[in-house]
Tab-separated table of C-alpha atoms and ligand atoms in Angstrom:
chain	number	residue	atom	x	y	z
A	1	VAL	CA	-26.492	-130.058	-64.252
A	2	SER	CA	-30.058	-129.347	-65.262
A	3	VAL	CA	-31.240	-127.164	-68.204
A	4	GLU	CA	-32.864	-124.671	-65.887
A	5	THR	CA	-31.453	-121.233	-66.260
A	6	LEU	CA	-30.451	-118.845	-63.446
A	7	SER	CA	-32.911	-116.339	-64.858
A	8	SER	CA	-35.828	-118.366	-63.469
A	9	GLU	CA	-35.966	-117.992	-59.678
A	10	ALA	CA	-33.897	-117.469	-56.705
A	11	LEU	CA	-31.906	-120.190	-54.983
A	12	ARG	CA	-32.388	-120.133	-51.165
A	13	ILE	CA	-29.294	-121.063	-49.095
A	14	ARG	CA	-30.047	-122.311	-45.518
A	15	SER	CA	-27.427	-121.001	-43.048
A	16	GLY	CA	-27.402	-120.820	-39.278
A	17	GLN	CA	-26.519	-117.322	-39.537
A	18	GLY	CA	-29.759	-116.685	-41.414
A	19	ASP	CA	-30.934	-118.056	-44.800
A	20	TYR	CA	-30.215	-116.125	-47.952
A	21	ASP	CA	-31.264	-115.994	-51.538
A	22	VAL	CA	-29.082	-116.117	-54.630
A	23	VAL	CA	-31.099	-113.810	-56.875
A	24	PRO	CA	-30.704	-113.712	-60.628
A	25	ILE	CA	-30.842	-110.291	-62.084
A	26	ALA	CA	-31.798	-109.737	-65.766
A	27	THR	CA	-30.228	-106.356	-66.622
A	28	ALA	CA	-27.866	-103.762	-65.308
A	29	ASP	CA	-30.754	-101.388	-64.829
A	30	ALA	CA	-32.619	-103.989	-62.702
A	31	LEU	CA	-29.447	-104.514	-60.703
A	32	ARG	CA	-29.067	-100.801	-60.036
A	33	GLU	CA	-32.729	-100.551	-58.882
A	34	LYS	CA	-32.224	-103.467	-56.451
A	35	LEU	CA	-29.066	-102.081	-55.002
A	36	PHE	CA	-30.493	-98.519	-54.469
A	37	SER	CA	-33.530	-99.989	-52.706
A	38	LEU	CA	-31.434	-101.511	-49.924
A	39	THR	CA	-31.371	-99.922	-46.542
A	40	ASP	CA	-28.838	-97.199	-46.559
A	41	PRO	CA	-26.420	-98.867	-48.973
A	42	PHE	CA	-22.653	-98.348	-48.860
A	43	PHE	CA	-20.674	-99.652	-51.839
A	44	ALA	CA	-17.239	-101.523	-51.848
A	45	ILE	CA	-16.426	-101.918	-55.649
A	46	ASP	CA	-13.484	-103.447	-57.478
A	47	GLN	CA	-11.933	-100.346	-59.218
A	48	ARG	CA	-11.899	-102.219	-62.548
A	49	VAL	CA	-15.515	-103.010	-62.367
A	50	ALA	CA	-16.312	-99.495	-61.403
A	51	ASP	CA	-14.580	-98.243	-64.475
A	52	LEU	CA	-16.227	-100.776	-66.743
A	53	TYR	CA	-19.859	-100.446	-65.367
A	54	PRO	CA	-20.221	-96.875	-64.409
A	55	ALA	CA	-24.083	-97.171	-64.835
A	56	VAL	CA	-24.507	-99.629	-61.947
A	57	LEU	CA	-23.685	-97.130	-59.318
A	58	ALA	CA	-24.711	-93.977	-61.208
A	59	GLY	CA	-26.231	-91.591	-58.797
A	60	ALA	CA	-24.354	-92.821	-55.647
A	61	SER	CA	-22.723	-90.038	-53.812
A	62	SER	CA	-18.992	-90.413	-53.852
A	63	GLY	CA	-18.642	-90.532	-50.052
A	64	ARG	CA	-20.658	-93.791	-50.258
A	65	VAL	CA	-18.289	-95.593	-52.619
A	66	HIS	CA	-15.061	-97.183	-51.735
A	67	ARG	CA	-13.037	-98.264	-54.751
A	68	PHE	CA	-10.052	-100.603	-54.368
A	69	PRO	CA	-7.810	-102.621	-56.579
A	70	ALA	CA	-8.498	-106.380	-56.695
A	71	THR	CA	-5.031	-107.597	-55.571
A	72	GLU	CA	-3.922	-110.113	-53.151
A	73	GLU	CA	-2.149	-107.180	-51.300
A	74	GLU	CA	-5.592	-105.490	-50.787
A	75	LYS	CA	-6.898	-108.598	-49.193
A	76	THR	CA	-5.078	-107.923	-46.050
A	77	LEU	CA	-6.031	-106.282	-42.581
A	78	GLN	CA	-4.570	-103.035	-44.264
A	79	GLY	CA	-7.085	-103.341	-47.131
A	80	VAL	CA	-9.843	-104.019	-44.513
A	81	GLU	CA	-8.796	-100.823	-42.640
A	82	ARG	CA	-9.053	-98.753	-45.632
A	83	LEU	CA	-12.498	-99.853	-46.202
A	84	CYS	CA	-13.531	-99.336	-42.553
A	85	ARG	CA	-12.148	-95.877	-42.652
A	86	ALA	CA	-14.166	-95.205	-45.954
A	87	MET	CA	-17.276	-96.533	-44.217
A	88	GLN	CA	-16.526	-94.343	-41.159
A	89	ASP	CA	-16.117	-91.225	-43.408
A	90	GLY	CA	-19.257	-92.084	-45.316
A	91	GLY	CA	-21.345	-92.212	-42.101
A	92	VAL	CA	-22.217	-95.795	-42.318
A	93	SER	CA	-24.477	-96.791	-39.403
A	94	LYS	CA	-25.362	-100.160	-37.680
A	95	LYS	CA	-28.403	-100.296	-39.993
A	96	SER	CA	-26.562	-99.695	-43.266
A	97	THR	CA	-25.791	-102.379	-45.859
A	98	LEU	CA	-22.366	-103.049	-47.206
A	99	VAL	CA	-22.734	-103.868	-50.899
A	100	VAL	CA	-19.701	-105.568	-52.237
A	101	ILE	CA	-19.240	-105.762	-56.037
A	102	GLY	CA	-16.520	-107.668	-57.486
A	103	GLY	CA	-14.814	-111.214	-57.506
A	104	GLY	CA	-13.406	-113.437	-54.948
A	105	ILE	CA	-11.077	-110.746	-53.736
A	106	ALA	CA	-13.786	-108.154	-53.174
A	107	GLN	CA	-15.835	-110.709	-51.332
A	108	ASP	CA	-13.116	-111.872	-49.067
A	109	LEU	CA	-12.248	-108.319	-48.108
A	110	GLY	CA	-15.905	-106.993	-47.990
A	111	ALA	CA	-17.246	-109.764	-45.897
A	112	PHE	CA	-14.495	-109.304	-43.377
A	113	ALA	CA	-15.221	-105.647	-43.049
A	114	ALA	CA	-18.988	-106.114	-42.866
A	115	HIS	CA	-18.381	-108.565	-39.889
A	116	ILE	CA	-16.373	-106.309	-37.793
A	117	TYR	CA	-17.692	-102.888	-38.508
A	118	PHE	CA	-19.873	-101.927	-35.423
A	119	ARG	CA	-19.660	-105.686	-34.752
A	120	GLY	CA	-21.564	-106.527	-37.875
A	121	ILE	CA	-23.616	-104.767	-40.568
A	122	SER	CA	-25.678	-106.253	-43.208
A	123	LEU	CA	-23.787	-107.622	-46.266
A	124	VAL	CA	-24.991	-107.946	-49.942
A	125	LEU	CA	-22.810	-109.554	-52.344
A	126	VAL	CA	-22.764	-108.986	-56.161
A	127	PRO	CA	-20.192	-111.304	-57.713
A	128	THR	CA	-18.582	-110.130	-61.085
A	129	THR	CA	-16.308	-113.007	-62.007
A	130	LEU	CA	-17.337	-116.521	-63.096
A	131	LEU	CA	-15.508	-117.888	-60.109
A	132	SER	CA	-17.333	-115.863	-57.583
A	133	MET	CA	-20.688	-116.501	-59.266
A	134	ALA	CA	-20.277	-120.195	-59.599
A	135	ASP	CA	-18.575	-120.925	-56.385
A	136	SER	CA	-17.347	-118.401	-53.722
A	137	CYS	CA	-20.607	-116.279	-53.477
A	138	ILE	CA	-22.259	-119.053	-51.451
A	139	GLY	CA	-20.699	-120.806	-48.433
A	140	ALA	CA	-19.754	-117.663	-46.451
A	141	LYS	CA	-16.051	-117.828	-46.147
A	142	THR	CA	-13.938	-114.951	-45.813
A	143	GLY	CA	-10.113	-115.066	-45.806
A	144	LEU	CA	-7.170	-112.484	-45.626
A	145	ASN	CA	-3.657	-113.014	-46.585
A	146	LEU	CA	-1.145	-112.693	-43.816
A	147	GLY	CA	2.427	-112.079	-44.979
A	148	GLU	CA	3.077	-114.766	-47.548
A	149	SER	CA	0.248	-117.060	-46.504
A	150	LYS	CA	-2.946	-117.091	-48.329
A	151	ASN	CA	-6.386	-116.880	-46.604
A	152	GLN	CA	-4.769	-117.403	-43.074
A	153	ILE	CA	-7.244	-115.339	-41.204
A	154	GLY	CA	-10.949	-115.236	-41.669
A	155	PHE	CA	-14.339	-116.723	-40.499
A	156	PHE	CA	-17.582	-117.609	-41.740
A	157	GLN	CA	-19.886	-114.685	-42.577
A	158	SER	CA	-23.194	-115.262	-44.473
A	159	PRO	CA	-24.481	-112.479	-46.556
A	160	SER	CA	-28.134	-111.325	-46.493
A	161	ALA	CA	-28.407	-111.730	-50.283
A	162	VAL	CA	-26.508	-112.464	-53.356
A	163	PHE	CA	-27.409	-110.722	-56.575
A	164	VAL	CA	-26.105	-112.439	-59.733
A	165	TRP	CA	-26.121	-110.441	-63.093
A	166	ILE	CA	-24.209	-112.533	-65.731
A	167	GLY	CA	-23.783	-109.442	-67.878
A	168	PHE	CA	-20.627	-108.824	-65.893
A	169	LEU	CA	-18.998	-111.789	-67.464
A	170	LYS	CA	-18.618	-110.134	-70.849
A	171	THR	CA	-15.672	-108.148	-69.910
A	172	LEU	CA	-13.545	-110.819	-68.121
A	173	THR	CA	-10.147	-111.809	-69.480
A	174	PRO	CA	-9.739	-115.158	-70.976
A	175	ILE	CA	-7.633	-116.275	-68.099
A	176	ASP	CA	-10.223	-115.116	-65.475
A	177	LEU	CA	-12.866	-117.066	-67.409
A	178	ARG	CA	-10.777	-120.121	-67.579
A	179	CYS	CA	-10.192	-119.814	-63.680
A	180	GLY	CA	-13.864	-119.925	-63.133
A	181	PHE	CA	-14.162	-123.008	-65.345
A	182	GLY	CA	-11.529	-124.657	-63.266
A	183	GLU	CA	-13.807	-124.488	-60.113
A	184	ILE	CA	-16.843	-125.504	-62.235
A	185	VAL	CA	-15.071	-128.693	-63.461
A	186	LYS	CA	-14.081	-129.462	-59.820
A	187	LEU	CA	-17.810	-129.187	-58.759
A	188	SER	CA	-18.856	-131.322	-61.761
A	189	ILE	CA	-16.578	-134.210	-60.827
A	190	THR	CA	-17.771	-133.644	-57.174
A	191	ALA	CA	-21.315	-134.053	-58.510
A	192	GLY	CA	-20.743	-137.229	-60.546
A	193	GLU	CA	-20.109	-138.537	-63.974
A	194	ASP	CA	-23.197	-137.077	-65.546
A	195	ALA	CA	-22.273	-133.535	-64.477
A	196	PHE	CA	-18.752	-134.172	-65.703
A	197	ASN	CA	-19.966	-135.202	-69.006
A	198	THR	CA	-22.260	-132.134	-69.370
A	199	VAL	CA	-19.658	-129.604	-68.442
A	200	SER	CA	-16.758	-131.261	-70.456
A	201	ALA	CA	-18.927	-131.715	-73.583
A	202	ARG	CA	-19.865	-127.933	-73.266
A	203	ILE	CA	-16.242	-126.912	-72.928
A	204	ASP	CA	-15.183	-129.223	-75.804
A	205	ALA	CA	-17.837	-127.705	-77.913
A	206	GLN	CA	-17.830	-123.963	-77.042
A	207	GLY	CA	-14.557	-123.492	-75.081
A	208	PHE	CA	-14.707	-120.829	-72.340
A	209	SER	CA	-17.148	-118.735	-74.251
A	210	VAL	CA	-19.776	-116.687	-72.429
A	211	ALA	CA	-22.906	-118.015	-74.063
A	212	PRO	CA	-26.325	-117.962	-72.689
A	213	ASP	CA	-26.014	-121.478	-71.325
A	214	ILE	CA	-23.517	-120.288	-68.928
A	215	SER	CA	-26.322	-119.677	-66.577
A	216	SER	CA	-27.072	-123.314	-66.296
A	217	LEU	CA	-23.364	-124.134	-65.604
A	218	ILE	CA	-23.433	-121.563	-62.728
A	219	LEU	CA	-26.640	-122.920	-61.441
A	220	GLY	CA	-25.357	-126.450	-61.657
A	221	ALA	CA	-22.090	-125.672	-59.726
A	222	LEU	CA	-24.179	-123.732	-56.939
A	223	ARG	CA	-26.522	-126.631	-56.726
A	224	THR	CA	-23.713	-129.010	-56.142
A	225	LYS	CA	-22.113	-126.862	-53.573
A	226	GLN	CA	-25.292	-126.044	-51.809
A	227	PRO	CA	-26.199	-129.293	-49.930
A	228	ILE	CA	-22.650	-129.710	-48.991
A	229	ILE	CA	-22.275	-126.292	-47.297
A	230	GLU	CA	-25.785	-126.522	-45.795
A	231	GLU	CA	-24.950	-129.816	-44.181
A	232	ASP	CA	-21.532	-128.799	-42.841
A	233	GLU	CA	-21.560	-124.976	-42.729
A	234	TYR	CA	-18.395	-124.693	-40.701
A	235	GLU	CA	-16.298	-127.334	-42.502
A	236	LEU	CA	-16.082	-129.885	-39.694
A	237	SER	CA	-16.322	-132.849	-41.978
A	238	LEU	CA	-18.112	-133.404	-45.119
A	239	ARG	CA	-17.399	-129.807	-46.469
A	240	LYS	CA	-13.664	-130.663	-46.623
A	241	ILE	CA	-14.354	-132.480	-49.891
A	242	LEU	CA	-14.866	-129.040	-51.526
A	243	ASN	CA	-10.938	-128.787	-51.159
A	244	TYR	CA	-10.461	-131.376	-53.936
A	245	GLY	CA	-7.653	-130.065	-56.052
A	246	HIS	CA	-7.005	-127.413	-53.460
A	247	THR	CA	-4.076	-128.914	-51.354
A	248	PHE	CA	-1.877	-129.491	-54.455
A	249	GLY	CA	-3.351	-126.349	-56.147
A	250	HIS	CA	-2.469	-123.956	-53.176
A	251	ALA	CA	1.105	-125.306	-53.057
A	252	LEU	CA	1.523	-124.484	-56.768
A	253	GLU	CA	0.034	-121.065	-56.271
A	254	GLY	CA	2.494	-120.357	-53.564
A	255	LEU	CA	5.424	-121.890	-55.307
A	256	THR	CA	4.973	-119.869	-58.462
A	257	HIS	CA	4.145	-116.681	-56.507
A	258	HIS	CA	0.878	-116.770	-58.263
A	259	GLU	CA	2.182	-117.035	-61.748
A	260	VAL	CA	-0.604	-119.570	-61.713
A	261	PRO	CA	-4.006	-118.018	-60.567
A	262	HIS	CA	-6.261	-119.840	-58.218
A	263	GLY	CA	-8.738	-121.412	-60.691
A	264	LEU	CA	-6.145	-122.702	-62.955
A	265	ALA	CA	-4.124	-124.125	-59.949
A	266	VAL	CA	-7.201	-125.949	-58.892
A	267	ALA	CA	-7.546	-127.553	-62.383
A	268	TRP	CA	-3.869	-128.749	-61.988
A	269	GLY	CA	-4.552	-129.909	-58.472
A	270	LEU	CA	-7.481	-132.064	-59.650
A	271	ASP	CA	-5.272	-133.774	-62.122
A	272	VAL	CA	-2.604	-134.472	-59.389
A	273	ALA	CA	-5.162	-135.689	-56.984
A	274	ASN	CA	-6.650	-138.113	-59.590
A	275	TYR	CA	-3.163	-139.257	-60.532
A	276	THR	CA	-2.308	-139.878	-56.789
A	277	ALA	CA	-5.478	-141.721	-56.281
A	278	MET	CA	-4.748	-143.964	-59.202
A	279	ARG	CA	-1.291	-144.685	-58.071
A	280	LEU	CA	-2.722	-145.491	-54.442
A	281	GLY	CA	-5.097	-147.993	-56.148
A	282	MET	CA	-8.095	-145.902	-54.937
A	283	VAL	CA	-9.610	-145.103	-58.428
A	284	ASP	CA	-9.546	-146.766	-61.935
A	285	ALA	CA	-7.053	-145.678	-64.410
A	286	SER	CA	-9.862	-144.841	-66.788
A	287	MET	CA	-11.217	-142.196	-64.522
A	288	TYR	CA	-7.724	-140.333	-64.311
A	289	VAL	CA	-7.169	-140.845	-67.981
A	290	ARG	CA	-10.589	-139.318	-69.049
A	291	VAL	CA	-10.178	-136.277	-66.878
A	292	HIS	CA	-6.545	-135.832	-67.620
A	293	SER	CA	-7.144	-135.752	-71.523
A	294	PHE	CA	-9.950	-133.213	-71.110
A	295	LEU	CA	-7.826	-131.056	-68.814
A	296	ARG	CA	-4.936	-131.312	-71.283
A	297	ARG	CA	-7.126	-130.033	-74.134
A	298	HIS	CA	-8.271	-126.982	-72.227
A	299	PHE	CA	-6.118	-126.143	-69.216
A	300	ALA	CA	-2.496	-126.775	-70.211
A	301	VAL	CA	-0.240	-123.908	-69.888
A	302	ARG	CA	3.537	-123.294	-70.024
A	303	LEU	CA	5.095	-121.969	-66.825
A	304	GLN	CA	8.073	-119.823	-66.245
A	305	SER	CA	8.530	-121.335	-62.741
A	306	ARG	CA	10.167	-124.589	-62.126
A	307	VAL	CA	8.378	-126.999	-59.736
A	308	THR	CA	9.854	-129.867	-57.872
A	309	ALA	CA	8.196	-132.584	-55.835
A	310	VAL	CA	10.235	-131.684	-52.828
A	311	ASP	CA	9.150	-127.986	-52.950
A	312	LEU	CA	5.461	-128.957	-53.498
A	313	LEU	CA	5.678	-131.218	-50.356
A	314	ARG	CA	7.301	-128.440	-48.316
A	315	LEU	CA	4.437	-125.998	-49.108
A	316	MET	CA	1.751	-128.658	-48.617
A	317	ARG	CA	2.968	-129.253	-45.156
A	318	ARG	CA	2.379	-125.602	-44.161
A	319	ASP	CA	-1.232	-125.693	-45.492
A	320	LYS	CA	-4.176	-125.020	-43.272
A	321	LYS	CA	-5.184	-128.685	-44.036
A	322	ALA	CA	-1.932	-130.313	-42.854
A	323	SER	CA	-1.554	-132.170	-39.452
A	324	ALA	CA	1.271	-133.643	-37.557
A	325	SER	CA	0.602	-137.087	-39.223
A	326	GLY	CA	0.757	-135.820	-42.792
A	327	VAL	CA	-1.210	-133.828	-45.385
A	328	ASN	CA	-4.942	-134.230	-45.733
A	329	LEU	CA	-5.792	-134.874	-49.429
A	330	VAL	CA	-9.198	-135.083	-51.088
A	331	LEU	CA	-8.992	-138.159	-53.512
A	332	PRO	CA	-11.447	-139.566	-55.775
A	333	ARG	CA	-12.748	-143.197	-55.665
A	334	ALA	CA	-14.840	-142.443	-58.625
A	335	PHE	CA	-16.777	-139.607	-60.299
A	336	GLY	CA	-19.131	-138.219	-57.475
A	337	LYS	CA	-17.068	-140.103	-54.723
A	338	LEU	CA	-14.500	-138.223	-52.946
A	339	GLN	CA	-12.710	-139.253	-50.023
A	340	LEU	CA	-10.734	-137.292	-47.382
A	341	THR	CA	-7.428	-139.144	-46.827
A	342	SER	CA	-4.554	-138.379	-44.594
A	343	HIS	CA	-1.224	-139.393	-46.106
A	344	ALA	CA	2.180	-139.177	-44.594
A	345	VAL	CA	4.812	-136.983	-46.238
A	346	ASP	CA	6.916	-139.866	-47.040
A	347	GLU	CA	8.872	-141.482	-49.953
A	348	GLU	CA	5.843	-142.940	-51.489
A	349	LEU	CA	4.110	-139.463	-51.956
A	350	GLU	CA	7.196	-137.839	-53.105
A	351	SER	CA	7.764	-140.531	-55.825
A	352	ILE	CA	4.174	-140.243	-57.070
A	353	LEU	CA	4.659	-136.345	-57.274
A	354	ARG	CA	8.065	-136.916	-58.985
A	355	ASP	CA	6.564	-139.238	-61.486
A	356	TYR	CA	3.545	-136.767	-62.186
A	357	LEU	CA	5.846	-133.947	-62.839
A	358	ALA	CA	8.282	-136.003	-65.041
A	359	ASN	CA	5.747	-137.754	-67.166
A	360	GLU	CA	2.162	-136.388	-66.859
A	361	ASN	CA	2.338	-132.695	-65.791
A	362	LEU	CA	-0.473	-130.687	-67.304
A	363	PHE	CA	1.736	-127.475	-66.968
A	364	SER	CA	4.926	-127.673	-69.029
A	365	THR	CA	7.873	-125.763	-67.723
A	366	LEU	CA	10.218	-123.706	-70.131
B	1	NAD	N1	-14.251	-116.973	-49.918
B	1	NAD	C1	-14.248	-117.991	-50.742
B	1	NAD	O1	-15.097	-119.106	-50.666
B	1	NAD	C2	-13.329	-118.117	-52.022
B	1	NAD	C3	-13.413	-119.184	-52.943
B	1	NAD	C4	-12.472	-119.145	-53.951
B	1	NAD	C5	-11.578	-118.188	-54.132
B	1	NAD	N2	-11.590	-117.187	-53.130
B	1	NAD	C6	-10.517	-116.089	-53.371
B	1	NAD	O2	-11.011	-115.356	-54.486
B	1	NAD	C7	-9.877	-114.735	-55.093
B	1	NAD	C8	-10.024	-115.028	-56.597
B	1	NAD	O3	-11.310	-114.609	-56.917
B	1	NAD	P1	-11.528	-114.306	-58.535
B	1	NAD	O4	-11.089	-115.327	-59.331
B	1	NAD	O5	-13.127	-113.929	-58.451
B	1	NAD	O6	-10.766	-113.107	-58.849
B	1	NAD	P2	-10.524	-111.528	-58.498
B	1	NAD	O7	-11.489	-111.011	-57.571
B	1	NAD	O8	-9.091	-111.559	-58.121
B	1	NAD	O9	-10.762	-110.958	-59.932
B	1	NAD	C9	-9.949	-111.290	-60.878
B	1	NAD	C10	-9.610	-110.177	-61.881
B	1	NAD	O10	-10.886	-109.792	-62.654
B	1	NAD	C11	-11.035	-108.514	-62.554
B	1	NAD	N3	-12.675	-108.280	-62.652
B	1	NAD	C12	-13.643	-108.689	-61.726
B	1	NAD	N4	-14.839	-108.511	-62.460
B	1	NAD	C13	-14.573	-108.193	-63.581
B	1	NAD	C14	-15.470	-107.989	-64.710
B	1	NAD	N5	-16.821	-108.096	-64.568
B	1	NAD	N6	-14.976	-107.757	-65.929
B	1	NAD	C15	-13.581	-107.588	-66.168
B	1	NAD	N7	-12.636	-107.682	-65.039
B	1	NAD	C16	-13.137	-108.142	-63.803
B	1	NAD	C17	-10.529	-108.086	-61.258
B	1	NAD	O11	-10.328	-106.569	-61.169
B	1	NAD	C18	-9.172	-108.869	-61.205
B	1	NAD	O12	-8.269	-108.211	-62.078
B	1	NAD	C19	-8.638	-115.335	-54.546
B	1	NAD	O13	-8.188	-114.444	-53.631
B	1	NAD	C20	-9.345	-116.647	-53.796
B	1	NAD	O14	-8.395	-116.951	-52.693
B	1	NAD	C21	-12.399	-117.126	-52.105
B	2	ZN	ZN1	-11.067	-122.481	-54.932
């Protein structure tokens, strides 16, 4: 993580669908000006963000704004249909730009709609959560929920630009901030020991506060993700390492019916992945212990739901990343060295998870 701030210059992301810039924006007024200078903009905005920041879309005619709740239920084909109908009613043309303002939910929903409306219209993302600024605004993934399964349908759809105004972060709840930091920690371990030291020292000193240095944390996370998604845009190989913490994390999200939100589940998943790697002899105990004690200081929570190894394994088998021969895990060999590993769903894995839950669990249960 460098000391540069996001307020200096744009970050250009190379994509087979067309390169795009992540553009830092200094003020709400500057953001508004940018948005209204786009070609025939139509706005899809998280209801909560619209209420908190009325100035950003001041002057937009009501027929050109679709407001929606940021819920997992909205991130479905039904939610996409509602957005497409609003675009139809608002007279969106092939040349219009769909501007999506909100967090990861808004992005997943909006990018899907932009891709299918008239077989594709221009898409601009305005991330408003820490998670979406530091992680999901680049990489072009969309994902809708189908029944109980998360992110089951989707594709890769690059935006034409991303505008980041960190002013939005001021109103996030502590839990949503913590979720964003969960993904930032993931990317810091992915980058290497120096990055982890920087990020963990910052959190030890200032917690999850929104201080000016948050720009450099966001930029550090984006710069770690950038070369990985550029080299393997469609996740055929290398990009799979970004799922570090996610196989275990998704299982926990599903099992607790989202009592644990995504970013927090990822933090837990990192801990389980590190523990598993240690037990398999892949990584030094010291690496596991360092990250574990850091996570325990900042990410430990108390759950209502009870979680067992058998339940976790059952859900992991259903994951997108599972295959007939077992589950795919991203396990560390060291800071900055992640390895994609296929492991059978066997007695060994079950006993590792059982031991983790009994003796090490970051999340205690009631
Ligand atoms: N496409 C991807 O690459 C990708 C990556 C990671 C996560 N995701 C998806 O993103 C979703 C999670 O995204 P998220 O964590 O950004 O959450 P989110 O979009 O669910 O937003 C979290 C909460 O914050 C509120 N909110 C948003 N901006 C706010 C602001 N500025 N001030 C106050 N409240 C605000 C929302 O209304 C919501 O209640 C999940 O569905 C996950 O699957 C997608
Ligand atoms: Zn994630």
